[in-house]
Amino acid sequence: MYQIVPAAPGEQQMVGGAGGSPLKKKLAHEGRPLVMAGMLGCVLVLAAVVAWCYYSASLRKAELLKAELLDLNKDGFIIRNQVGAVIFSMAFRSGTLDLDSCSKEGNLLSCTHSDSGKLNFFIQTVRPKDTVMCYRVRWEELQNKQSVEHAMAYNDSHWYGGAETATQYWPVRIQGEEEPQPFITSDIYSNRNAFGGILERYWLSSNATAIKINDSVPFHLGWSEKDRTLRFQARYQDSPYRPLVGHQALPELSYRVCVGSDVTSIHKYMVRRYFPKPIKVPSPEVFKQPLWSTWALHKTAVTQEKLLRYASDITKHGFTCSHLELDDRYTADYGEFDFDPQKFPNASGMFDKLREDGFLVSLWTHPFINYDSINFGVAVEKGLFVREPSGELPALVRWWNGIGGILDFTNPEAREWYSSHLRTLKLRYDVTSFKFDAGETSYLPGQFSTLVPLSDPSTFTRRYTEMAIPFSERAELRVGYQSQNISCFFRIIDRDSVWGYELGLKSIIPTVLTISILGYQFVLPDMIGGNAYPNRTAGGVDGKNGLPDRELYIRWLELSAFMPAMQFSIPPWAYDNEVVQIAQKFTELHENLVAPRVLELAGEVLDTGDPIIRPLWWIANDDEAAYKIDSQFLIGDDLMVAPVLEPGKQERDIYLPAGRWRSYKGEHFDKGPMYLTDYPVDLDEIAFFTWVH
């Protein structure tokens, strides 16, 4: 069979024409589809080559935007663990990267442009040891941009660190929406929404990741409950931070993210690498025996007679004393350095009597000189105060005891003037040490100048903490910023005489755990029972007498016995004989059981920086339950404490991590992890467990 194919009109003209071979015509006719097919094939091959080149370029670009276990995109980056799960996410909120400007050389991935112009961006990968991977991240604006902001996602993990806060939770809770605020030391007793007097730019996650913001950053912190993020912002505009002299006010956000095999080991690495260590252990006596303060008992109405009676009562009721702390106000005016002759008519004789009776005495001090003090004019004349921005006049500040100037501790003359007065007090009366109060940057004026310009206002706190160094054996500070090497006791901020998380009994464990994670190990909890302020004291019969609730006082006492140091002010005998007996029992327990272990751990702090008071996850970092417990803690690895923190309770639920534990009652538990529900704890008891090896 054959098929007649009608010819095209052009072909009909050629039929029978000269030289028109039928075979050639047929070949010409059949060759055209072959040419078309060939051309199509070439196009397809070319397209395939282009696609391959594009794919290869994409692969190269994708490979370019990867560091070890890190993926970068224009909006942020993620870090994965060894099995590929995302453990850290950071979003770029203030701009997006121009990925075409990015390049990679060795372990450095860098970009030169964002959607808003030129910048210096890089991520450098560093592996300091086999089990740790670190990433140095820097976003530096090179054009006129007001802020840089990155947002760190929670990634279903638990976070710890940052700052002491008025309402303290463990782990950190993100509540509400907060625009980034300057991350500087503040008095959280007077401003309960601020960051506290002890803070560091450091956070740690249960995902075994840690982040440390660089010192050079004008750092602001905010958060979003809706987005489950912490907002890290760098800015100079509307901020107390100042660029270094001679530098432009272009913000730079730089930080290090480190990933480890578990949360305990990555924290150990970060502390050893980034935190200074104390150079010595403070006085063992303060760890062993309670400190007795006049504050909650007498407030500013303290007198010579009251102090001597207080000391006599301590001895009469059979208590020991590391030292007596004479608090506010023993001077005639604030800013003076001698005793008010009306309240203390024979200060030298008072000190002689106290010394004869075996008491050492420390004195309250602060960085303010009120305008009505005889020293105000002296300090103005010598130029010792923080000044107004012009630098010509001293800046007046308001603090809780009036209005005055604040000493400029960047000025060597001011430091020496202040120290010399403290040394004179020490020599004249044989004073043992000082309680250094205040020191937060929130007491600096909004605009100020110092002899040495402060790019970071919290450096003022650091300079103030250095004033304690000559007296550090028994000195007490309530502020700390990059001050972990000041070898003295760091006191958590004043507590109210209440049960809850806002500066109450329940806040003590979360606060001590937080500042321990920040590198401050010689912790002095506030006075047993709190400050007993009339409007901030839990109700009950005792509240009417100006005393904290009796049950609250007892539970507070029991918890304090397992802290590194104990501090009394309201004396046990203000209640009844049973409270006195309970107090005697727990001060003995503290001295004989707790203090020896704490002192052993304190010695290790000098080398390691490891916490003395530890969270449960320290020994159970694969145990999800351990990450959320805020009412139990460890002393070292082998003594676990579970105080009662609820009113009207003589039992509590206790979580035992895996291991063999022996209770203070002699029971053995070795099938953990387990919950002991409604575990009985009498009013004169605290539950504690020791690890059985």
CSV table of C-alpha atoms in Angstrom, one decimal, residues 21-376:
chain,number,residue,atom,x,y,z
A,21,SER,CA,15.1,14.7,-10.1
A,22,PRO,CA,12.2,13.0,-8.3
A,23,LEU,CA,14.7,11.4,-5.8
A,24,LYS,CA,16.3,14.7,-4.9
A,25,LYS,CA,12.9,16.3,-4.5
A,26,LYS,CA,11.9,13.5,-2.2
A,27,LEU,CA,15.1,13.8,-0.2
A,28,ALA,CA,14.7,17.6,0.1
A,29,HIS,CA,11.2,17.1,1.2
A,30,GLU,CA,12.0,14.5,3.8
A,31,GLY,CA,15.2,16.4,5.1
A,32,ARG,CA,13.4,19.4,6.5
A,33,PRO,CA,11.8,17.6,9.5
A,34,LEU,CA,15.3,16.2,10.2
A,35,VAL,CA,16.8,19.7,10.3
A,36,MET,CA,14.0,20.9,12.5
A,37,ALA,CA,14.5,17.9,14.8
A,38,GLY,CA,18.2,18.6,14.8
A,39,MET,CA,17.6,22.3,15.6
A,40,LEU,CA,15.1,21.3,18.3
A,41,GLY,CA,17.7,18.8,19.7
A,42,CYS,CA,20.3,21.6,19.8
A,43,VAL,CA,17.9,23.9,21.6
A,44,LEU,CA,17.1,21.1,24.1
A,45,VAL,CA,20.8,20.4,24.6
A,46,LEU,CA,21.5,24.1,25.1
A,47,ALA,CA,18.5,24.4,27.5
A,48,ALA,CA,19.8,21.4,29.4
A,49,VAL,CA,23.3,22.9,29.6
A,50,VAL,CA,21.9,26.2,30.7
A,51,ALA,CA,19.6,24.5,33.3
A,52,TRP,CA,22.6,22.4,34.5
A,53,CYS,CA,24.7,25.6,34.8
A,54,TYR,CA,21.9,27.3,36.6
A,55,TYR,CA,21.4,24.3,38.8
A,56,SER,CA,25.1,24.1,39.5
A,57,ALA,CA,25.2,27.8,40.3
A,58,SER,CA,22.2,27.4,42.6
A,59,LEU,CA,24.0,24.5,44.3
A,60,ARG,CA,27.1,26.6,44.6
A,61,LYS,CA,25.1,29.5,46.0
A,62,ALA,CA,23.3,27.2,48.4
A,63,GLU,CA,26.6,25.7,49.4
A,64,LEU,CA,28.0,29.2,49.7
A,65,LEU,CA,25.2,30.1,52.2
A,66,LYS,CA,25.9,27.2,54.4
A,67,ALA,CA,28.4,27.0,57.2
A,68,GLU,CA,28.9,23.9,59.3
A,69,LEU,CA,25.4,22.9,60.5
A,70,LEU,CA,24.2,26.5,59.7
A,71,ASP,CA,22.0,27.7,56.9
A,72,LEU,CA,21.8,31.4,56.0
A,73,ASN,CA,19.0,33.0,54.0
A,74,LYS,CA,18.2,36.7,53.4
A,75,ASP,CA,15.9,36.8,56.4
A,76,GLY,CA,18.0,35.0,59.0
A,77,PHE,CA,19.8,31.8,59.8
A,78,ILE,CA,19.2,28.5,61.5
A,79,ILE,CA,21.5,26.1,63.2
A,80,ARG,CA,20.9,22.3,63.2
A,81,ASN,CA,22.2,19.6,65.5
A,82,GLN,CA,24.1,16.5,64.2
A,83,VAL,CA,20.8,14.7,63.4
A,84,GLY,CA,19.4,17.6,61.4
A,85,ALA,CA,16.9,19.1,63.9
A,86,VAL,CA,16.7,22.9,64.1
A,87,ILE,CA,18.0,24.0,67.6
A,88,PHE,CA,18.5,27.7,67.0
A,89,SER,CA,16.8,30.3,64.8
A,90,MET,CA,17.6,34.0,64.3
A,91,ALA,CA,15.5,36.3,62.2
A,92,PHE,CA,16.8,39.6,60.7
A,93,ARG,CA,14.0,42.0,61.7
A,94,SER,CA,15.6,45.3,60.6
A,95,GLY,CA,16.7,44.4,57.1
A,96,THR,CA,17.2,41.6,54.6
A,97,LEU,CA,20.5,40.5,53.1
A,98,ASP,CA,21.3,40.9,49.4
A,99,LEU,CA,22.5,37.3,48.8
A,100,ASP,CA,24.2,38.3,45.6
A,101,SER,CA,26.6,40.3,47.7
A,102,CYS,CA,27.6,37.3,49.7
A,103,SER,CA,30.8,35.3,49.4
A,104,LYS,CA,32.5,32.5,51.3
A,105,GLU,CA,36.2,32.1,52.1
A,106,GLY,CA,37.2,29.3,54.3
A,107,ASN,CA,35.2,29.4,57.5
A,108,LEU,CA,34.0,33.0,56.9
A,109,LEU,CA,30.7,33.7,55.2
A,110,SER,CA,30.3,37.5,54.5
A,111,CYS,CA,27.9,39.9,52.7
A,112,THR,CA,28.3,43.5,51.8
A,113,HIS,CA,24.8,44.7,51.0
A,114,SER,CA,21.3,44.6,52.5
A,115,ASP,CA,18.0,46.0,51.2
A,116,SER,CA,18.9,49.3,52.8
A,117,GLY,CA,22.5,49.7,51.6
A,118,LYS,CA,26.1,48.8,52.5
A,119,LEU,CA,26.9,46.8,55.6
A,120,ASN,CA,29.5,44.5,57.0
A,121,PHE,CA,27.9,41.2,57.7
A,122,PHE,CA,29.7,38.0,58.5
A,123,ILE,CA,29.3,34.6,60.2
A,124,GLN,CA,32.5,33.0,61.2
A,125,THR,CA,32.6,29.3,62.2
A,126,VAL,CA,34.9,28.3,65.0
A,127,ARG,CA,35.3,24.9,66.5
A,128,PRO,CA,37.1,25.5,69.8
A,129,LYS,CA,36.9,21.9,70.9
A,130,ASP,CA,35.4,18.6,69.5
A,131,THR,CA,32.1,18.9,71.4
A,132,VAL,CA,31.6,22.6,70.8
A,133,MET,CA,30.8,24.6,67.6
A,134,CYS,CA,30.6,28.4,67.8
A,135,TYR,CA,29.5,31.0,65.3
A,136,ARG,CA,30.6,34.6,65.5
A,137,VAL,CA,27.9,36.8,64.0
A,138,ARG,CA,28.2,40.5,63.1
A,139,TRP,CA,25.8,42.9,61.4
A,140,GLU,CA,27.4,46.4,61.1
A,141,GLU,CA,25.6,49.2,59.3
A,142,LEU,CA,27.8,51.3,57.2
A,143,GLN,CA,25.1,53.8,56.2
A,144,ASN,CA,22.7,56.0,58.1
A,145,LYS,CA,20.5,53.3,59.7
A,146,GLN,CA,19.1,53.8,63.1
A,147,SER,CA,19.0,50.3,64.5
A,148,VAL,CA,19.8,46.6,63.9
A,149,GLU,CA,17.5,44.0,65.3
A,150,HIS,CA,17.6,40.3,65.3
A,151,ALA,CA,14.9,38.1,66.9
A,152,MET,CA,15.8,34.8,68.5
A,153,ALA,CA,13.1,32.1,68.4
A,154,TYR,CA,12.4,29.9,71.4
A,155,ASN,CA,12.3,26.7,69.3
A,156,ASP,CA,10.3,24.8,71.9
A,157,SER,CA,13.3,25.0,74.3
A,158,HIS,CA,13.7,26.5,77.7
A,159,TRP,CA,15.9,29.6,78.2
A,160,TYR,CA,17.8,30.8,81.3
A,161,GLY,CA,20.0,33.8,82.1
A,162,GLY,CA,19.9,37.5,81.2
A,163,ALA,CA,19.1,39.4,84.4
A,164,GLU,CA,17.8,39.5,87.9
A,165,THR,CA,14.1,40.7,87.7
A,166,ALA,CA,11.4,41.7,90.1
A,167,THR,CA,9.1,38.8,89.1
A,168,GLN,CA,11.6,36.0,88.5
A,169,TYR,CA,10.8,32.8,86.7
A,170,TRP,CA,12.9,29.7,85.9
A,171,PRO,CA,13.1,29.1,83.0
A,172,VAL,CA,12.6,32.6,81.6
A,173,ARG,CA,8.9,33.4,80.7
A,174,ILE,CA,8.0,35.6,77.7
A,175,GLN,CA,5.0,37.6,78.7
A,176,GLY,CA,3.3,40.2,76.6
A,177,GLU,CA,4.9,42.4,73.9
A,178,GLU,CA,7.9,44.5,75.0
A,179,GLU,CA,9.7,46.9,72.7
A,180,PRO,CA,13.5,46.7,73.1
A,181,GLN,CA,14.7,48.6,76.2
A,182,PRO,CA,18.3,49.5,77.2
A,183,PHE,CA,19.8,46.4,78.9
A,184,ILE,CA,21.4,48.2,81.8
A,185,THR,CA,21.5,47.7,85.5
A,186,SER,CA,18.4,49.1,87.4
A,187,ASP,CA,16.9,49.1,90.8
A,188,ILE,CA,14.0,46.7,90.4
A,189,TYR,CA,12.7,47.3,93.9
A,190,SER,CA,11.6,50.8,92.8
A,191,ASN,CA,11.0,50.0,89.1
A,192,ARG,CA,9.6,46.5,88.9
A,193,ASN,CA,9.5,46.3,85.1
A,194,ALA,CA,13.2,47.1,84.7
A,195,PHE,CA,16.2,44.8,84.3
A,196,GLY,CA,17.9,44.1,87.7
A,197,GLY,CA,21.1,45.2,89.4
A,198,ILE,CA,22.9,41.9,88.4
A,199,LEU,CA,22.8,41.2,84.7
A,200,GLU,CA,24.9,39.8,81.9
A,201,ARG,CA,24.4,39.6,78.1
A,202,TYR,CA,24.2,35.8,78.2
A,203,TRP,CA,21.4,33.2,77.7
A,204,LEU,CA,21.5,29.5,77.7
A,205,SER,CA,19.0,27.0,76.2
A,206,SER,CA,17.9,23.4,77.0
A,207,ASN,CA,18.8,22.7,73.3
A,208,ALA,CA,22.4,23.0,74.4
A,209,THR,CA,22.9,26.4,72.7
A,210,ALA,CA,24.2,29.6,74.3
A,211,ILE,CA,24.4,33.2,73.1
A,212,LYS,CA,26.7,35.9,74.4
A,213,ILE,CA,26.1,39.5,73.1
A,214,ASN,CA,29.4,41.4,72.5
A,215,ASP,CA,30.4,44.2,75.0
A,216,SER,CA,30.7,46.7,72.1
A,217,VAL,CA,27.0,46.5,71.2
A,218,PRO,CA,24.6,49.3,72.3
A,219,PHE,CA,22.3,46.5,73.5
A,220,HIS,CA,18.5,46.7,73.9
A,221,LEU,CA,16.3,43.7,74.8
A,222,GLY,CA,12.6,43.2,74.0
A,223,TRP,CA,10.4,40.2,73.5
A,224,SER,CA,7.2,39.0,71.9
A,225,GLU,CA,4.9,36.4,73.5
A,226,LYS,CA,3.0,36.2,70.2
A,227,ASP,CA,6.1,35.4,68.1
A,228,ARG,CA,7.8,33.5,70.9
A,229,THR,CA,11.0,35.5,70.4
A,230,LEU,CA,13.6,37.5,72.3
A,231,ARG,CA,14.4,40.7,70.4
A,232,PHE,CA,18.0,41.8,70.3
A,233,GLN,CA,18.5,45.3,69.2
A,234,ALA,CA,21.5,47.6,68.7
A,235,ARG,CA,20.8,51.4,68.6
A,236,TYR,CA,22.2,54.7,69.7
A,237,GLN,CA,19.1,56.9,69.0
A,238,ASP,CA,16.9,57.6,72.1
A,239,SER,CA,19.3,55.5,74.1
A,240,PRO,CA,21.8,56.0,77.0
A,241,TYR,CA,24.5,54.2,75.0
A,242,ARG,CA,27.1,56.4,73.3
A,243,PRO,CA,29.5,55.5,70.4
A,244,LEU,CA,33.2,55.4,71.3
A,245,VAL,CA,34.9,58.8,71.0
A,246,GLY,CA,35.8,59.4,67.4
A,247,HIS,CA,33.4,56.8,66.1
A,248,GLN,CA,30.1,57.3,64.1
A,249,ALA,CA,26.8,56.4,65.7
A,250,LEU,CA,26.3,53.5,63.3
A,251,PRO,CA,24.8,50.5,65.2
A,252,GLU,CA,26.4,47.1,65.2
A,253,LEU,CA,24.9,43.9,66.5
A,254,SER,CA,27.5,41.2,67.2
A,255,TYR,CA,27.3,38.1,69.2
A,256,ARG,CA,28.5,34.5,69.5
A,257,VAL,CA,26.2,31.5,69.4
A,258,CYS,CA,27.8,28.2,70.7
A,259,VAL,CA,26.3,24.7,70.4
A,260,GLY,CA,27.4,21.8,72.6
A,261,SER,CA,26.5,18.2,73.2
A,262,ASP,CA,24.4,19.0,76.3
A,263,VAL,CA,23.3,22.1,78.3
A,264,THR,CA,25.6,21.5,81.2
A,265,SER,CA,28.8,21.1,79.1
A,266,ILE,CA,28.0,24.1,76.8
A,267,HIS,CA,27.5,26.3,79.9
A,268,LYS,CA,30.7,25.1,81.4
A,269,TYR,CA,32.5,26.0,78.2
A,270,MET,CA,30.9,29.5,78.0
A,271,VAL,CA,31.7,30.3,81.7
A,272,ARG,CA,35.3,29.3,81.3
A,273,ARG,CA,35.7,31.2,78.1
A,274,TYR,CA,33.7,34.4,78.7
A,275,PHE,CA,33.3,35.1,82.4
A,276,PRO,CA,36.0,36.3,84.8
A,277,LYS,CA,36.5,34.2,87.9
A,278,PRO,CA,36.8,35.3,91.5
A,279,ILE,CA,40.4,35.3,92.7
A,280,LYS,CA,39.7,34.1,96.2
A,281,VAL,CA,36.9,32.8,98.4
A,282,PRO,CA,35.4,35.3,100.9
A,283,SER,CA,35.5,34.7,104.6
A,284,PRO,CA,34.6,31.2,105.6
A,285,GLU,CA,32.8,32.5,108.7
A,286,VAL,CA,30.2,34.2,106.6
A,287,PHE,CA,29.4,30.9,104.9
A,288,LYS,CA,29.2,29.1,108.2
A,289,GLN,CA,27.5,31.6,110.6
A,290,PRO,CA,24.6,33.9,110.0
A,291,LEU,CA,25.0,37.6,109.3
A,292,TRP,CA,22.7,39.8,111.5
A,293,SER,CA,21.5,43.1,109.9
A,294,THR,CA,19.7,46.0,111.7
A,295,TRP,CA,17.6,46.9,108.6
A,296,ALA,CA,14.3,45.0,108.7
A,297,LEU,CA,14.2,45.2,112.5
A,298,HIS,CA,15.0,48.9,113.1
A,299,LYS,CA,15.0,50.6,109.6
A,300,THR,CA,16.5,54.1,109.9
A,301,ALA,CA,15.6,54.4,113.6
A,302,VAL,CA,18.7,52.4,114.6
A,303,THR,CA,20.7,53.8,117.6
A,304,GLN,CA,23.7,52.8,119.7
A,305,GLU,CA,21.4,51.5,122.4
A,306,LYS,CA,19.4,49.4,119.9
A,307,LEU,CA,22.5,47.9,118.3
A,308,LEU,CA,24.0,46.9,121.6
A,309,ARG,CA,20.7,45.3,122.7
A,310,TYR,CA,20.4,43.4,119.4
A,311,ALA,CA,23.9,42.0,119.9
A,312,SER,CA,23.2,41.0,123.5
A,313,ASP,CA,19.9,39.3,122.4
A,314,ILE,CA,21.8,37.2,119.7
A,315,THR,CA,24.1,35.9,122.4
A,316,LYS,CA,21.4,35.5,125.0
A,317,HIS,CA,19.3,33.3,122.7
A,318,GLY,CA,22.3,31.0,121.9
A,319,PHE,CA,23.0,32.1,118.3
A,320,THR,CA,26.3,32.5,116.5
A,321,CYS,CA,27.2,35.5,114.4
A,322,SER,CA,29.6,36.0,111.5
A,323,HIS,CA,29.2,39.8,111.8
A,324,LEU,CA,26.7,42.5,112.7
A,325,GLU,CA,25.6,44.8,109.9
A,326,LEU,CA,24.8,48.3,110.9
A,327,ASP,CA,22.5,49.6,108.1
A,328,ASP,CA,21.0,52.9,107.2
A,329,ARG,CA,21.2,55.4,109.1
A,330,TYR,CA,24.1,55.9,111.4
A,331,THR,CA,25.4,59.2,110.0
A,332,ALA,CA,23.8,62.6,110.5
A,333,ASP,CA,23.5,63.2,106.8
A,334,TYR,CA,23.8,61.1,103.7
A,335,GLY,CA,27.3,61.4,102.3
A,336,GLU,CA,29.1,61.6,105.6
A,337,PHE,CA,31.5,59.1,107.0
A,338,ASP,CA,31.2,59.3,110.8
A,339,PHE,CA,28.5,58.6,113.4
A,340,ASP,CA,25.6,60.8,114.2
A,341,PRO,CA,26.6,61.9,117.8
A,342,GLN,CA,23.0,62.1,118.9
A,343,LYS,CA,22.2,58.5,117.9
A,344,PHE,CA,25.6,57.2,118.7
A,345,PRO,CA,27.0,59.3,121.5
A,346,ASN,CA,30.0,57.0,122.2
A,347,ALA,CA,30.7,55.1,118.9
A,348,SER,CA,34.2,54.2,120.0
A,349,GLY,CA,33.0,52.7,123.3
A,350,MET,CA,30.2,50.9,121.4
A,351,PHE,CA,32.7,49.2,119.1
A,352,ASP,CA,34.9,48.3,122.1
A,353,LYS,CA,32.0,46.6,123.8
A,354,LEU,CA,30.9,44.7,120.7
A,355,ARG,CA,34.5,43.6,120.1
A,356,GLU,CA,34.7,42.4,123.8
A,357,ASP,CA,31.6,40.3,123.2
A,358,GLY,CA,33.0,38.7,120.1
A,359,PHE,CA,31.2,40.7,117.4
A,360,LEU,CA,32.6,42.1,114.2
A,361,VAL,CA,30.7,45.0,112.6
A,362,SER,CA,30.2,46.0,109.0
A,363,LEU,CA,28.7,49.3,107.9
A,364,TRP,CA,26.2,50.3,105.2
A,365,THR,CA,27.6,52.6,102.5
A,366,HIS,CA,26.4,54.0,99.1
A,367,PRO,CA,27.6,56.3,96.2
A,368,PHE,CA,25.4,59.4,97.0
A,369,ILE,CA,26.2,62.7,98.8
A,370,ASN,CA,23.0,64.6,99.5
A,371,TYR,CA,23.0,68.4,98.9
A,372,ASP,CA,22.6,69.1,102.6
A,373,SER,CA,25.7,67.1,103.6
A,374,ILE,CA,28.9,68.9,104.6
A,375,ASN,CA,30.7,66.8,101.9
A,376,PHE,CA,28.5,68.0,99.0
